[in-house]
Coordinates of C-alpha atoms in Angstrom, one line a residue:
Chain A
M17 CA 0.0 0.0 0.0
G18 CA 2.9 2.3 0.8
D19 CA 4.1 1.8 -2.7
V20 CA 0.8 2.7 -4.3
N21 CA 0.6 6.0 -2.4
P22 CA 4.3 6.7 -1.6
D23 CA 3.6 10.3 -0.5
I24 CA 1.2 9.3 2.3
P25 CA 3.2 8.6 5.4
R26 CA 2.9 4.9 6.5
E27 CA 1.6 5.9 9.9
E28 CA -1.2 7.9 8.3
I29 CA -2.2 4.9 6.2
E30 CA -2.2 2.8 9.3
R31 CA -4.4 5.3 11.0
L32 CA -6.8 5.9 8.1
Q33 CA -7.1 2.4 6.6
P34 CA -9.6 1.2 9.3
V35 CA -11.8 4.2 8.7
V36 CA -11.9 3.4 5.0
D37 CA -12.3 -0.3 5.6
A38 CA -15.4 0.4 7.7
V39 CA -17.2 2.3 5.0
L40 CA -16.1 -0.1 2.3
A41 CA -17.5 -3.0 4.4
E42 CA -20.8 -1.2 4.7
L43 CA -20.8 -0.7 0.9
R44 CA -19.8 -4.2 0.1
Q45 CA -22.6 -5.7 2.1
R46 CA -24.8 -4.3 -0.6
T47 CA -22.8 -4.4 -3.7
G48 CA -22.2 -8.1 -3.3
R49 CA -25.9 -8.5 -4.3
L50 CA -25.6 -6.5 -7.5
T51 CA -26.2 -8.3 -10.8
P52 CA -24.8 -7.7 -14.3
Q53 CA -28.0 -5.9 -15.1
D54 CA -27.3 -3.3 -12.4
V55 CA -25.2 -1.0 -14.5
M56 CA -23.5 2.3 -13.7
S57 CA -25.0 5.4 -15.2
L58 CA -22.4 7.6 -16.7
T59 CA -24.8 10.5 -17.6
Y60 CA -26.7 10.3 -14.3
D61 CA -29.9 10.9 -16.2
L62 CA -32.5 11.6 -13.5
D63 CA -35.0 12.8 -16.0
P64 CA -35.2 13.3 -19.8
R65 CA -35.5 17.0 -19.3
L66 CA -31.8 17.2 -18.3
P67 CA -30.7 17.8 -21.9
E68 CA -32.7 21.1 -21.8
V69 CA -30.6 22.1 -18.8
E70 CA -27.5 21.2 -20.8
A71 CA -28.7 23.4 -23.7
D72 CA -28.9 26.3 -21.3
R73 CA -25.2 26.3 -20.6
Chain B
M986 CA -36.2 42.7 5.7
T987 CA -36.8 40.1 2.9
I988 CA -36.1 40.4 -0.8
R989 CA -39.8 40.7 -1.4
E990 CA -40.1 43.6 1.0
A991 CA -37.0 45.3 -0.2
A992 CA -38.2 45.0 -3.8
A993 CA -41.6 46.6 -2.9
D994 CA -39.8 49.5 -1.0
L995 CA -37.6 50.1 -4.0
R996 CA -40.5 50.4 -6.4
A997 CA -42.4 52.6 -4.0
G998 CA -39.4 54.9 -3.8
R999 CA -39.0 54.3 -0.1
V1000 CA -35.4 53.2 -0.5
S1001 CA -32.8 53.1 -3.3
C1002 CA -30.5 50.3 -4.5
L1003 CA -27.6 52.3 -3.1
E1004 CA -29.2 52.6 0.3
L1005 CA -29.9 48.8 0.4
A1006 CA -26.2 48.1 -0.5
D1007 CA -25.0 50.6 2.1
Q1008 CA -27.2 49.1 4.8
C1009 CA -25.7 45.7 4.1
L1010 CA -22.2 47.1 3.9
S1011 CA -22.5 48.8 7.3
Q1012 CA -23.9 45.5 8.8
I1013 CA -20.8 43.7 7.4
A1014 CA -18.5 46.4 8.9
R1015 CA -20.2 45.9 12.3
L1016 CA -20.5 42.1 12.5
N1017 CA -17.9 40.6 10.2
P1018 CA -14.9 41.2 12.6
K1019 CA -16.6 38.9 15.1
L1020 CA -18.4 36.4 12.8
N1021 CA -15.9 36.2 9.9
A1022 CA -18.7 35.5 7.3
F1023 CA -17.0 37.4 4.5
V1024 CA -13.5 36.8 3.2
T1025 CA -13.7 39.5 0.6
V1026 CA -15.9 42.6 0.6
T1027 CA -16.2 44.5 -2.7
G1028 CA -17.8 47.6 -1.3
E1029 CA -16.8 50.1 -3.9
Q1030 CA -17.9 47.9 -6.8
A1031 CA -21.2 47.1 -5.0
R1032 CA -21.9 50.8 -4.6
A1033 CA -21.1 51.6 -8.2
R1034 CA -23.3 48.8 -9.4
A1035 CA -26.2 49.9 -7.1
L1036 CA -26.0 53.4 -8.5
E1037 CA -26.1 52.1 -12.0
L1038 CA -29.2 50.0 -11.1
D1039 CA -30.9 53.1 -9.5
R1040 CA -30.4 54.9 -12.8
E1041 CA -31.9 52.0 -14.7
L1042 CA -35.0 52.0 -12.4
A1043 CA -35.3 55.7 -12.8
A1044 CA -35.2 55.3 -16.6
G1045 CA -37.9 52.6 -16.5
R1046 CA -35.8 49.6 -16.9
D1047 CA -36.8 47.0 -14.2
R1048 CA -34.9 43.7 -14.2
G1049 CA -37.4 42.0 -11.9
P1050 CA -37.5 41.0 -8.2
L1051 CA -33.7 40.9 -7.8
H1052 CA -33.1 44.3 -9.2
G1053 CA -30.9 46.1 -6.7
I1054 CA -30.9 43.3 -4.1
P1055 CA -27.5 42.9 -2.3
I1056 CA -26.2 39.4 -2.4
A1057 CA -23.0 37.5 -1.7
H1058 CA -21.3 34.5 -3.4
K1059 CA -19.6 31.6 -1.7
D1060 CA -15.9 32.0 -2.3
L1061 CA -15.6 28.9 -4.5
I1062 CA -17.8 30.5 -7.2
R1063 CA -15.7 32.3 -9.8
T1064 CA -16.1 36.1 -9.9
K1065 CA -14.3 37.9 -12.7
G1066 CA -11.5 40.1 -11.3
V1067 CA -12.4 39.2 -7.7
R1068 CA -10.2 36.7 -5.9
T1069 CA -11.8 33.2 -5.5
M1070 CA -9.9 31.1 -2.9
S1071 CA -12.2 28.2 -2.3
G1072 CA -11.1 28.4 1.3
S1073 CA -7.8 26.9 0.4
K1074 CA -4.1 27.9 0.3
L1075 CA -3.9 26.3 -3.1
F1076 CA -6.0 29.1 -4.6
A1077 CA -5.2 32.0 -2.3
D1078 CA -4.0 34.2 -5.2
F1079 CA -6.5 33.0 -7.9
V1080 CA -8.3 35.8 -9.6
P1081 CA -10.7 34.4 -12.3
G1082 CA -10.9 35.9 -15.7
S1083 CA -14.6 35.2 -16.0
D1084 CA -17.7 34.8 -13.9
A1085 CA -19.4 31.4 -13.1
A1086 CA -22.7 30.8 -14.8
V1087 CA -24.7 31.5 -11.7
V1088 CA -22.9 34.8 -11.1
K1089 CA -23.7 35.9 -14.7
K1090 CA -27.4 34.9 -14.2
L1091 CA -27.8 36.7 -10.9
D1092 CA -26.0 39.8 -12.2
A1093 CA -28.3 39.8 -15.3
A1094 CA -31.3 39.7 -12.9
G1095 CA -30.0 42.9 -11.2
A1096 CA -28.5 41.5 -8.0
V1097 CA -25.6 43.5 -6.5
M1098 CA -22.6 41.5 -5.3
L1099 CA -21.3 42.7 -2.0
G1100 CA -18.4 40.2 -1.8
K1101 CA -17.4 36.6 -1.2
T1102 CA -18.3 34.4 1.8
G1103 CA -16.0 32.0 3.6
L1104 CA -16.3 28.3 3.7
H1105 CA -14.9 25.1 5.0
E1106 CA -11.6 24.5 3.2
L1107 CA -12.4 23.3 -0.4
A1108 CA -16.0 22.8 0.7
Y1109 CA -14.8 19.5 2.1
G1110 CA -16.3 19.6 5.6
I1111 CA -19.1 20.9 7.7
T1112 CA -17.6 23.1 10.4
S1113 CA -16.4 26.2 8.4
D1114 CA -13.5 26.2 10.9
N1115 CA -11.0 27.2 8.3
P1116 CA -7.3 26.8 9.1
H1117 CA -6.2 29.4 6.5
F1118 CA -8.9 32.1 6.8
G1119 CA -10.2 31.7 10.3
T1120 CA -13.2 30.3 12.1
I1121 CA -16.7 31.3 10.9
R1122 CA -19.0 31.8 13.9
N1123 CA -22.7 31.1 14.5
P1124 CA -24.6 34.4 15.0
R1125 CA -26.9 32.9 17.6
D1126 CA -23.9 31.9 19.8
A1127 CA -20.4 32.8 18.6
E1128 CA -18.9 29.8 20.4
R1129 CA -20.9 27.5 18.1
S1130 CA -20.4 26.4 14.5
P1131 CA -22.5 27.9 11.7
G1132 CA -22.3 24.6 9.9
G1133 CA -20.8 24.2 6.5
S1134 CA -19.4 24.1 4.1
S1135 CA -21.4 27.2 3.1
G1136 CA -21.0 28.6 6.6
G1137 CA -20.2 32.2 5.6
S1138 CA -23.3 32.3 3.4
G1139 CA -25.5 31.1 6.2
V1140 CA -24.2 33.7 8.6
A1141 CA -24.3 36.5 6.0
V1142 CA -28.0 35.8 5.4
A1143 CA -29.0 35.2 9.0
T1144 CA -27.5 38.6 10.1
G1145 CA -28.7 40.8 7.3
M1146 CA -25.2 41.2 5.9
A1147 CA -26.8 40.1 2.6
Y1148 CA -30.3 39.3 1.4
M1149 CA -29.2 36.1 -0.2
A1150 CA -26.0 34.2 -0.6
T1151 CA -25.1 31.4 -3.0
G1152 CA -24.1 28.0 -1.6
T1153 CA -23.0 24.6 -2.9
D1154 CA -24.0 21.3 -1.5
T1155 CA -22.2 17.9 -2.0
G1156 CA -23.4 16.2 1.2
G1157 CA -25.5 18.9 2.9
S1158 CA -23.4 22.0 2.6
I1159 CA -26.4 24.3 1.9
R1160 CA -28.8 22.6 4.2
I1161 CA -26.6 22.2 7.2
P1162 CA -25.7 25.9 7.6
A1163 CA -29.3 26.7 6.9
S1164 CA -30.3 24.5 9.7
F1165 CA -27.7 25.7 12.2
C1166 CA -28.1 29.4 11.3
G1167 CA -31.9 29.5 11.1
V1168 CA -32.3 30.4 7.4
V1169 CA -33.7 28.7 4.3
G1170 CA -31.5 26.7 2.0
L1171 CA -32.5 25.0 -1.3
K1172 CA -30.5 22.2 -2.8
P1173 CA -32.2 21.8 -6.3
T1174 CA -32.3 18.7 -8.4
Y1175 CA -28.9 17.6 -9.6
G1176 CA -28.0 19.4 -12.9
V1177 CA -30.7 22.1 -12.7
V1178 CA -28.3 24.9 -11.6
D1179 CA -25.3 25.1 -14.0
L1180 CA -22.1 24.4 -12.1
S1181 CA -19.7 25.8 -14.7
G1182 CA -17.2 28.1 -13.0
I1183 CA -17.8 26.6 -9.6
Q1184 CA -14.9 24.7 -7.9
P1185 CA -16.0 21.1 -7.9
L1186 CA -15.7 18.6 -5.0
G1187 CA -17.6 15.5 -6.0
F1188 CA -18.4 15.7 -9.6
S1189 CA -21.5 13.5 -9.4
L1190 CA -22.8 14.9 -6.1
D1191 CA -22.2 18.7 -6.4
H1192 CA -25.2 21.0 -6.5
A1193 CA -25.5 24.8 -6.2
G1194 CA -28.5 26.8 -4.7
P1195 CA -29.6 29.8 -2.7
L1196 CA -29.6 30.6 1.1
T1197 CA -32.2 33.2 2.0
R1198 CA -34.2 34.4 4.9
T1199 CA -37.6 33.2 3.6
V1200 CA -38.9 30.5 1.3
A1201 CA -40.4 33.1 -1.0
D1202 CA -36.9 34.6 -1.4
A1203 CA -35.5 31.2 -2.2
R1204 CA -38.0 30.9 -5.0
V1205 CA -37.1 34.2 -6.5
T1206 CA -33.3 33.5 -6.4
F1207 CA -33.7 29.9 -7.5
E1208 CA -35.6 31.0 -10.6
A1209 CA -32.8 33.4 -11.4
M1210 CA -30.1 30.8 -10.8
A1211 CA -31.7 28.0 -12.7
G1212 CA -32.3 30.3 -15.7
A1213 CA -34.3 29.9 -18.8
G1214 CA -33.4 26.2 -19.4
R1215 CA -35.7 25.1 -16.6
R1216 CA -39.4 25.4 -16.7
R1217 CA -40.6 28.4 -14.6
A1218 CA -41.6 27.6 -11.1
A1219 CA -45.3 27.9 -10.5
P1220 CA -47.1 27.8 -7.1
V1221 CA -48.6 24.4 -6.2
D1222 CA -51.7 23.9 -4.2
V1223 CA -50.6 22.4 -0.9
R1224 CA -54.0 20.8 -0.1
N1225 CA -53.9 17.0 -0.6
I1226 CA -50.1 16.9 -1.0
R1227 CA -49.0 13.5 0.3
I1228 CA -46.3 13.8 3.0
G1229 CA -44.3 10.8 4.1
L1230 CA -43.0 10.9 7.7
P1231 CA -40.3 8.2 8.0
E1232 CA -40.8 5.5 10.6
N1233 CA -37.2 4.3 10.2
F1234 CA -33.7 5.9 10.1
Y1235 CA -34.5 9.7 10.2
F1236 CA -35.8 9.8 13.7
D1237 CA -33.5 7.0 15.1
R1238 CA -30.5 9.1 16.1
A1239 CA -31.7 12.7 16.5
S1240 CA -32.2 14.9 19.5
G1241 CA -35.6 14.9 21.2
E1242 CA -36.2 18.6 20.5
V1243 CA -35.4 18.2 16.8
K1244 CA -37.7 15.2 16.4
D1245 CA -40.5 17.1 18.2
A1246 CA -40.1 20.2 16.0
V1247 CA -40.2 18.2 12.8
R1248 CA -43.3 16.3 13.9
L1249 CA -44.9 19.6 14.8
A1250 CA -44.2 20.9 11.3
A1251 CA -45.9 17.8 9.8
R1252 CA -49.0 18.6 12.0
E1253 CA -48.9 22.1 10.7
A1254 CA -48.9 20.8 7.1
E1255 CA -51.8 18.6 8.0
R1256 CA -53.7 21.6 9.3
L1257 CA -53.1 23.2 5.9
G1258 CA -54.7 20.3 4.2
A1259 CA -51.8 18.0 3.4
R1260 CA -52.1 14.3 4.1
V1261 CA -49.4 12.8 6.3
T1262 CA -48.6 9.1 6.3
Q1263 CA -45.9 7.1 8.0
V1264 CA -43.5 5.5 5.5
Q1265 CA -40.5 3.2 5.5
V1266 CA -37.6 4.8 3.7
P1267 CA -35.3 2.5 1.6
D1268 CA -31.7 1.6 2.6
M1269 CA -30.4 4.9 3.9
D1270 CA -27.3 3.4 5.4
G1271 CA -26.5 1.9 2.0
L1272 CA -27.1 5.3 0.4
N1273 CA -24.8 7.0 2.8
A1274 CA -22.1 4.4 2.4
A1275 CA -22.3 4.8 -1.4
G1276 CA -22.2 8.6 -1.0
R1277 CA -19.1 8.5 1.2
V1278 CA -17.2 6.2 -1.1
I1279 CA -18.1 8.2 -4.2
L1280 CA -17.1 11.5 -2.6
L1281 CA -13.9 10.1 -1.2
A1282 CA -12.8 8.9 -4.6
E1283 CA -14.1 11.9 -6.6
A1284 CA -12.5 14.5 -4.4
S1285 CA -9.2 12.7 -4.2
A1286 CA -9.1 12.3 -8.0
L1287 CA -9.8 16.0 -8.3
Y1288 CA -6.9 17.0 -6.0
E1289 CA -4.5 14.4 -7.3
P1290 CA -2.3 17.1 -9.0
Y1291 CA -1.7 18.7 -5.6
R1292 CA -0.8 15.6 -3.7
A1293 CA 2.8 16.7 -3.1
R1294 CA 1.6 19.9 -1.4
R1295 CA 0.6 18.2 1.8
G1296 CA 1.5 21.2 3.9
D1297 CA -1.0 23.3 2.1
F1298 CA -4.0 21.4 3.3
G1299 CA -5.7 21.5 6.8
S1300 CA -5.4 18.2 8.7
D1301 CA -9.1 17.2 8.4
V1302 CA -9.2 17.8 4.6
L1303 CA -5.8 16.1 4.1
A1304 CA -7.0 13.0 6.0
L1305 CA -10.1 12.8 3.8
L1306 CA -8.0 13.2 0.6
D1307 CA -5.7 10.4 1.9
Q1308 CA -8.7 8.2 2.6
G1309 CA -9.9 8.7 -0.9
R1310 CA -6.7 7.4 -2.3
L1311 CA -7.2 4.2 -0.3
V1312 CA -10.5 3.4 -2.0
P1313 CA -10.2 0.8 -4.8
A1314 CA -11.6 1.7 -8.2
T1315 CA -13.8 -1.3 -8.1
D1316 CA -15.6 0.0 -5.0
Y1317 CA -16.1 3.4 -6.6
V1318 CA -17.7 1.8 -9.6
N1319 CA -19.9 -0.5 -7.5
A1320 CA -21.0 2.4 -5.4
Q1321 CA -22.2 4.1 -8.5
R1322 CA -24.0 0.9 -9.6
L1323 CA -25.6 0.6 -6.1
R1324 CA -26.7 4.3 -6.4
R1325 CA -28.7 3.6 -9.5
T1326 CA -30.6 0.7 -7.8
L1327 CA -31.3 2.9 -4.7
V1328 CA -32.6 5.8 -6.9
D1329 CA -35.1 3.2 -8.3
D1330 CA -36.1 2.2 -4.8
F1331 CA -36.7 5.9 -3.9
R1332 CA -38.7 6.4 -7.1
A1333 CA -41.0 3.6 -6.0
L1334 CA -41.4 5.3 -2.6
F1335 CA -42.3 8.6 -4.2
S1336 CA -45.0 6.9 -6.3
E1337 CA -46.9 6.8 -3.0
I1338 CA -46.0 10.2 -1.6
D1339 CA -45.2 13.7 -2.9
C1340 CA -42.5 14.6 -0.4
L1341 CA -40.7 13.4 2.7
F1342 CA -40.4 15.4 6.0
T1343 CA -37.2 14.8 8.0
P1344 CA -34.9 16.8 10.2
A1345 CA -32.3 18.7 8.2
T1346 CA -29.7 17.9 10.8
P1347 CA -30.2 15.5 13.8
I1348 CA -28.7 18.2 16.2
T1349 CA -28.6 21.9 16.6
A1350 CA -25.3 23.8 16.1
P1351 CA -22.5 22.1 18.0
R1352 CA -19.7 24.0 19.8
I1353 CA -16.7 25.0 17.7
G1354 CA -14.2 22.2 17.9
Q1355 CA -16.6 19.7 19.3
M1356 CA -15.5 16.3 17.8
Q1357 CA -18.3 14.1 19.1
V1358 CA -22.0 14.5 20.0
E1359 CA -24.2 12.3 22.1
L1360 CA -27.2 10.9 20.4
D1361 CA -29.5 8.3 22.1
G1362 CA -26.8 7.6 24.7
E1363 CA -24.1 7.0 22.1
L1364 CA -21.1 9.2 21.3
V1365 CA -21.0 9.8 17.5
D1366 CA -18.5 11.7 15.3
T1367 CA -19.9 15.2 14.8
R1368 CA -19.2 15.3 11.0
I1369 CA -20.8 11.9 10.4
A1370 CA -23.8 12.7 12.6
T1371 CA -24.3 16.1 11.0
T1372 CA -24.3 14.8 7.4
R1373 CA -26.2 11.6 8.1
L1374 CA -29.6 13.0 7.1
S1375 CA -28.5 15.1 4.1
R1376 CA -25.8 13.1 2.3
G1377 CA -28.1 10.5 0.9
I1378 CA -30.2 13.1 -0.9
N1379 CA -27.1 14.2 -2.9
V1380 CA -26.6 10.6 -3.9
L1381 CA -30.2 10.5 -5.2
G1382 CA -30.0 14.0 -6.8
F1383 CA -33.5 14.8 -5.6
P1384 CA -34.3 18.4 -4.6
S1385 CA -34.4 19.3 -0.9
L1386 CA -35.4 22.3 1.0
A1387 CA -34.1 23.1 4.5
M1388 CA -36.1 25.7 6.5
P1389 CA -36.4 26.7 10.2
C1390 CA -39.1 24.9 12.1
G1391 CA -38.5 25.9 15.7
E1392 CA -35.9 26.5 18.3
S1393 CA -34.2 24.4 21.0
S1394 CA -34.4 25.2 24.7
E1395 CA -31.0 26.9 24.2
G1396 CA -32.4 29.2 21.6
L1397 CA -30.7 27.5 18.7
P1398 CA -32.5 27.0 15.4
I1399 CA -33.9 23.6 14.3
G1400 CA -34.1 22.8 10.6
L1401 CA -36.8 20.9 8.7
Q1402 CA -35.8 19.1 5.5
I1403 CA -38.4 18.5 2.8
V1404 CA -37.4 16.2 -0.1
A1405 CA -39.3 15.9 -3.4
R1406 CA -39.1 14.1 -6.7
P1407 CA -36.6 15.3 -9.3
F1408 CA -37.6 18.7 -10.8
E1409 CA -40.3 19.3 -8.3
E1410 CA -38.8 22.4 -6.7
D1411 CA -42.2 24.1 -7.2
L1412 CA -43.8 21.7 -4.8
L1413 CA -41.0 22.2 -2.2
L1414 CA -41.2 26.0 -2.4
S1415 CA -45.0 26.1 -2.3
L1416 CA -45.3 23.8 0.7
G1417 CA -42.4 25.7 2.4
E1418 CA -44.1 29.1 1.8
A1419 CA -47.4 27.8 3.2
L1420 CA -45.7 26.3 6.3
E1421 CA -43.5 29.3 7.0
A1422 CA -46.3 31.5 8.1
G1423 CA -47.7 28.8 10.5
L1424 CA -44.4 27.8 11.9
A1425 CA -43.5 31.4 12.7
R1426 CA -46.5 31.7 15.0

């Protein structure tokens, strides 16, 4: 891990890793049940009206 | 005074745009040394702009309800020629060459910018206790936090330093200061307010919206910020609106006074003709976990180019950025996939109701530096507790209004959160306006 993030001091990684692991564990309890049909949305299209908002930019 | 009242006085000739600006500037001069809401005050520019707008009104050119209204922008929103620091040492000397889209829109609507409001460093936190630009203080009790990240905006509006201030909200950063300072904050539907020219934090969670003294003022400013690309907000009849009051999660870990005030607000809505039903909300803990993982990864990706400048970050923000770099890419992608399934679950809930009533924050403003709060006999991290009821709504992207609904025994404001379906800001604002009068009694 220290090699992946060489600029983060090792003692910081040791302090923070349990915090990250706790939230990842909470997440993985749910994501383990996802199926191949549960895809990620790249456009985050809440509503077809969103392109109108885009056009206003 | 509210925007609506000031606008009426302007048109009746009882006050000028310049006088409105001067009143706010003198309030800033009086209170800012203690509360630290503004990091930059552009007094001369504001007075010049107000004079110009007075001349326009005299010549018969009326830009609408925001004509001549003094406002402030959160200091991560780009303002041409005016330093925009994002609460960070990284951008301490950054002077943008152009305005953000919302600045252009509010300027075109006739608003007068008084300056820039302070924030939690990089908008990545909820205390507004900024290691580089000082602590922003709650106007009700200067030893307490105003909330954040849009803390300066909340304080500026609560104290009459500005009639309205812009905010951004990635996990509650408009609604939390609104709740702690006793003002109104609107987080619109994801994508409705153009974010161009605003310093991002979490690309898929960021929103911008107004903080104001009343819901009616939030409507006026939201319409200007959303612009012509969005259908015009029209009042909705609140009778027969179906309100869901959650049986699970939202009232589990909240102070007794907060729970009572929100339930009282629901009763007031019922008195107005709305129908209140108890509902079970979908997996909020899952929604919050997805939100935390997504934000950790997105914020750390954003600040990757600055990773060697560790000394330029405050310790809390640096710790979050380090945590984000410990999140595997697979978990980020799966959090986004989970998010989509949870949006579907919430859409199903909202087929039975029109809006949800929840506390905006489970507690009133904590003391500055307070790391933990006690909720239901358990000590909880203040940051996690404070964002617990707001973060998930950013993951959904649904619109949400925070408004005052009472006071604690210590005289601190309590905030109500109303959540609606995507693009139903009209419903939130109409219901909020109707409630406001009753809750103020």
